[in-house]
Amino acid sequence: YGNDLDELIVLQEEAEKILKTVPGADEIELDPISALRKSKVLDIKPDYDKIIRYGISLENFNSTFAASMSGIMVGNLYERDLKFPVVIRLSEEFRNSESAIKSIPIGTQDLGSIPLGDVATLQESEKVMTIARNNGRRYAAISINLGDREIDSFVAEAKEKISKSLTIPVGYSVFWGG
């Protein structure tokens, strides 16, 4: 448990390495549900001067980008008593291509269009995508599945190794549960 996400990620990764040295576990991995992980994201930063110069409303800029990436519902398909939404969006191939994203046409006031890349900058970075909390505190989790060892002796040895090998900063704490 702690506040700084980057520090929690470092502690989580170090603890995982330490726990892998304790015999008896079949699997030790970052918890699939609540582990902190950084993922690549693409930040789109509009150039407001250019948007104004080309007569593009910020609403149009945002909705065009959102529709391209997430999709926009354009109707429904009815099959017997079932209703299916019809959604249009860029294919995954194009949504994962920076050059294709830069080419998304943004409508201008004079009924023309300009590529998104001409009125915005795109920057790839890594960010924490999911933040787990318990009782208002951020935490990072590691999942341990034991093999041929009983829980009590594994936890006792794991706690000892963690307390000796992992430096826990002030304001951070380790909780064992299951």
Short mmCIF file of C-alpha atoms in Angstrom, two decimals:
data_model
loop_
_atom_site.label_atom_id
_atom_site.label_comp_id
_atom_site.label_asym_id
_atom_site.label_seq_id
_atom_site.Cartn_x
_atom_site.Cartn_y
_atom_site.Cartn_z
CA TYR A 1 0.00 0.00 0.00
CA GLY A 2 1.21 3.52 -0.76
CA ASN A 3 0.52 6.70 -2.70
CA ASP A 4 3.09 7.10 -5.49
CA LEU A 5 2.19 4.86 -8.45
CA ASP A 6 5.73 4.67 -9.79
CA GLU A 7 7.05 3.65 -6.36
CA LEU A 8 4.31 1.03 -6.01
CA ILE A 9 5.23 -0.45 -9.39
CA VAL A 10 8.91 -0.68 -8.39
CA LEU A 11 8.03 -2.30 -5.05
CA GLN A 12 5.62 -4.71 -6.73
CA GLU A 13 8.24 -5.82 -9.28
CA GLU A 14 10.96 -6.20 -6.62
CA ALA A 15 8.62 -8.20 -4.36
CA GLU A 16 7.69 -10.47 -7.27
CA LYS A 17 11.39 -11.24 -7.90
CA ILE A 18 11.98 -11.98 -4.21
CA LEU A 19 8.92 -14.22 -3.94
CA LYS A 20 10.07 -16.26 -6.94
CA THR A 21 13.07 -17.36 -4.86
CA VAL A 22 10.81 -18.99 -2.25
CA PRO A 23 10.37 -22.69 -3.06
CA GLY A 24 6.92 -24.22 -3.31
CA ALA A 25 4.97 -21.87 -5.55
CA ASP A 26 3.59 -23.03 -8.88
CA GLU A 27 2.93 -19.49 -10.02
CA ILE A 28 3.93 -16.04 -8.86
CA GLU A 29 2.70 -13.24 -11.06
CA LEU A 30 1.33 -9.74 -11.00
CA ASP A 31 -2.30 -10.05 -9.97
CA PRO A 32 -4.36 -10.15 -13.17
CA ILE A 33 -7.11 -7.97 -11.72
CA SER A 34 -5.50 -5.41 -9.45
CA ALA A 35 -1.80 -5.27 -10.30
CA LEU A 36 -0.44 -1.93 -11.39
CA ARG A 37 0.75 -2.03 -14.96
CA LYS A 38 1.84 0.62 -17.35
CA SER A 39 0.39 0.52 -20.83
CA LYS A 40 1.26 2.43 -23.94
CA VAL A 41 -1.12 5.28 -24.64
CA LEU A 42 -1.29 7.83 -27.39
CA ASP A 43 -1.87 11.37 -26.17
CA ILE A 44 -3.52 13.71 -28.64
CA LYS A 45 -2.84 17.39 -27.94
CA PRO A 46 -4.85 19.80 -30.06
CA ASP A 47 -3.09 22.93 -31.31
CA TYR A 48 -5.81 25.42 -30.38
CA ASP A 49 -4.40 28.21 -32.58
CA LYS A 50 -4.56 25.98 -35.66
CA ILE A 51 -8.01 24.67 -34.75
CA ILE A 52 -9.30 28.23 -34.55
CA ARG A 53 -7.48 29.24 -37.76
CA TYR A 54 -9.14 26.40 -39.70
CA GLY A 55 -12.57 27.07 -38.18
CA ILE A 56 -12.83 23.75 -36.38
CA SER A 57 -14.90 23.60 -33.24
CA LEU A 58 -13.35 21.74 -30.34
CA GLU A 59 -16.55 19.70 -30.12
CA ASN A 60 -16.13 18.63 -33.76
CA PHE A 61 -12.46 17.79 -33.20
CA ASN A 62 -13.25 15.66 -30.13
CA SER A 63 -16.31 13.93 -31.56
CA THR A 64 -14.57 13.08 -34.85
CA PHE A 65 -11.63 11.57 -33.00
CA ALA A 66 -13.88 9.70 -30.54
CA ALA A 67 -16.05 8.33 -33.36
CA SER A 68 -12.96 7.16 -35.26
CA MET A 69 -11.46 5.37 -32.27
CA SER A 70 -14.44 4.23 -30.19
CA GLY A 71 -17.13 4.24 -32.82
CA ILE A 72 -20.44 5.92 -33.31
CA MET A 73 -23.79 4.18 -33.40
CA VAL A 74 -25.53 4.84 -36.71
CA GLY A 75 -28.53 2.57 -36.35
CA ASN A 76 -29.75 -0.86 -35.40
CA LEU A 77 -29.98 -4.22 -37.11
CA TYR A 78 -33.09 -6.21 -36.25
CA GLU A 79 -33.08 -9.97 -36.54
CA ARG A 80 -36.34 -11.53 -35.37
CA ASP A 81 -36.79 -10.22 -31.83
CA LEU A 82 -33.12 -9.29 -31.37
CA LYS A 83 -31.71 -5.81 -31.81
CA PHE A 84 -28.02 -5.25 -32.63
CA PRO A 85 -26.40 -1.80 -32.70
CA VAL A 86 -24.60 -0.82 -35.90
CA VAL A 87 -21.38 0.99 -35.01
CA ILE A 88 -18.90 2.56 -37.42
CA ARG A 89 -15.26 3.08 -36.44
CA LEU A 90 -11.78 2.67 -37.83
CA SER A 91 -10.60 -0.91 -38.00
CA GLU A 92 -8.18 -2.00 -35.30
CA GLU A 93 -5.33 -1.93 -37.82
CA PHE A 94 -5.84 1.82 -38.34
CA ARG A 95 -6.59 2.58 -34.66
CA ASN A 96 -3.16 1.16 -33.83
CA SER A 97 -1.31 3.14 -36.50
CA GLU A 98 -0.06 6.59 -35.59
CA SER A 99 0.15 7.59 -39.26
CA ALA A 100 -3.45 6.48 -39.87
CA ILE A 101 -4.63 8.42 -36.81
CA LYS A 102 -2.81 11.52 -38.06
CA SER A 103 -4.73 11.13 -41.33
CA ILE A 104 -8.22 11.19 -39.76
CA PRO A 105 -10.06 14.00 -41.58
CA ILE A 106 -11.44 16.71 -39.32
CA GLY A 107 -14.26 18.76 -40.87
CA THR A 108 -13.70 22.50 -41.23
CA GLN A 109 -16.19 25.36 -41.24
CA ASP A 110 -15.97 25.76 -45.04
CA LEU A 111 -17.09 22.10 -45.48
CA GLY A 112 -13.57 20.93 -46.24
CA SER A 113 -11.36 18.80 -44.04
CA ILE A 114 -7.86 18.75 -42.69
CA PRO A 115 -5.86 15.79 -41.34
CA LEU A 116 -5.84 15.50 -37.55
CA GLY A 117 -2.02 15.51 -37.61
CA ASP A 118 -2.07 19.05 -39.02
CA VAL A 119 -3.99 20.44 -36.03
CA ALA A 120 -2.71 18.24 -33.20
CA THR A 121 0.43 16.53 -31.94
CA LEU A 122 0.49 12.86 -31.07
CA GLN A 123 2.80 11.55 -28.38
CA GLU A 124 3.16 7.97 -27.23
CA SER A 125 3.85 7.41 -23.54
CA GLU A 126 3.36 4.82 -20.82
CA LYS A 127 0.79 5.41 -18.12
CA VAL A 128 -0.80 3.43 -15.34
CA MET A 129 -4.22 2.43 -16.64
CA THR A 130 -5.87 0.90 -13.57
CA ILE A 131 -5.46 2.04 -9.99
CA ALA A 132 -6.59 -0.39 -7.31
CA ARG A 133 -7.72 0.97 -3.95
CA ASN A 134 -8.71 -0.56 -0.66
CA ASN A 135 -10.07 1.62 2.15
CA GLY A 136 -9.03 4.68 0.17
CA ARG A 137 -5.39 3.59 -0.22
CA ARG A 138 -3.67 2.65 -3.47
CA TYR A 139 -2.15 -0.78 -3.66
CA ALA A 140 -0.32 -3.16 -5.96
CA ALA A 141 -0.92 -6.90 -5.77
CA ILE A 142 0.95 -10.10 -6.51
CA SER A 143 -0.87 -13.39 -6.99
CA ILE A 144 0.72 -16.57 -5.60
CA ASN A 145 -0.52 -20.07 -6.39
CA LEU A 146 1.13 -22.75 -4.29
CA GLY A 147 2.12 -26.15 -5.54
CA ASP A 148 3.40 -28.84 -3.21
CA ARG A 149 3.98 -26.66 -0.16
CA GLU A 150 1.60 -25.78 2.64
CA ILE A 151 0.54 -22.20 3.11
CA ASP A 152 1.87 -21.50 6.63
CA SER A 153 5.51 -22.37 5.96
CA PHE A 154 5.50 -20.66 2.54
CA VAL A 155 4.06 -17.42 3.95
CA ALA A 156 6.46 -17.47 6.91
CA GLU A 157 9.48 -17.84 4.60
CA ALA A 158 8.11 -15.31 2.10
CA LYS A 159 7.47 -12.73 4.84
CA GLU A 160 11.00 -13.19 6.16
CA LYS A 161 12.58 -12.75 2.71
CA ILE A 162 10.44 -9.70 1.92
CA SER A 163 11.24 -8.03 5.24
CA LYS A 164 14.99 -8.63 4.77
CA SER A 165 15.29 -7.85 1.06
CA LEU A 166 12.66 -5.23 0.26
CA THR A 167 13.10 -1.70 1.56
CA ILE A 168 9.65 -0.34 2.30
CA PRO A 169 9.63 3.49 2.30
CA VAL A 170 7.89 5.49 5.01
CA GLY A 171 4.17 5.69 4.28
CA TYR A 172 4.10 2.30 2.51
CA SER A 173 3.09 -1.05 3.95
CA VAL A 174 2.83 -4.72 3.01
CA PHE A 175 -0.35 -6.72 3.60
CA TRP A 176 -0.62 -10.49 3.29
CA GLY A 177 -4.03 -11.93 2.51
CA GLY A 178 -5.79 -14.59 0.58
#
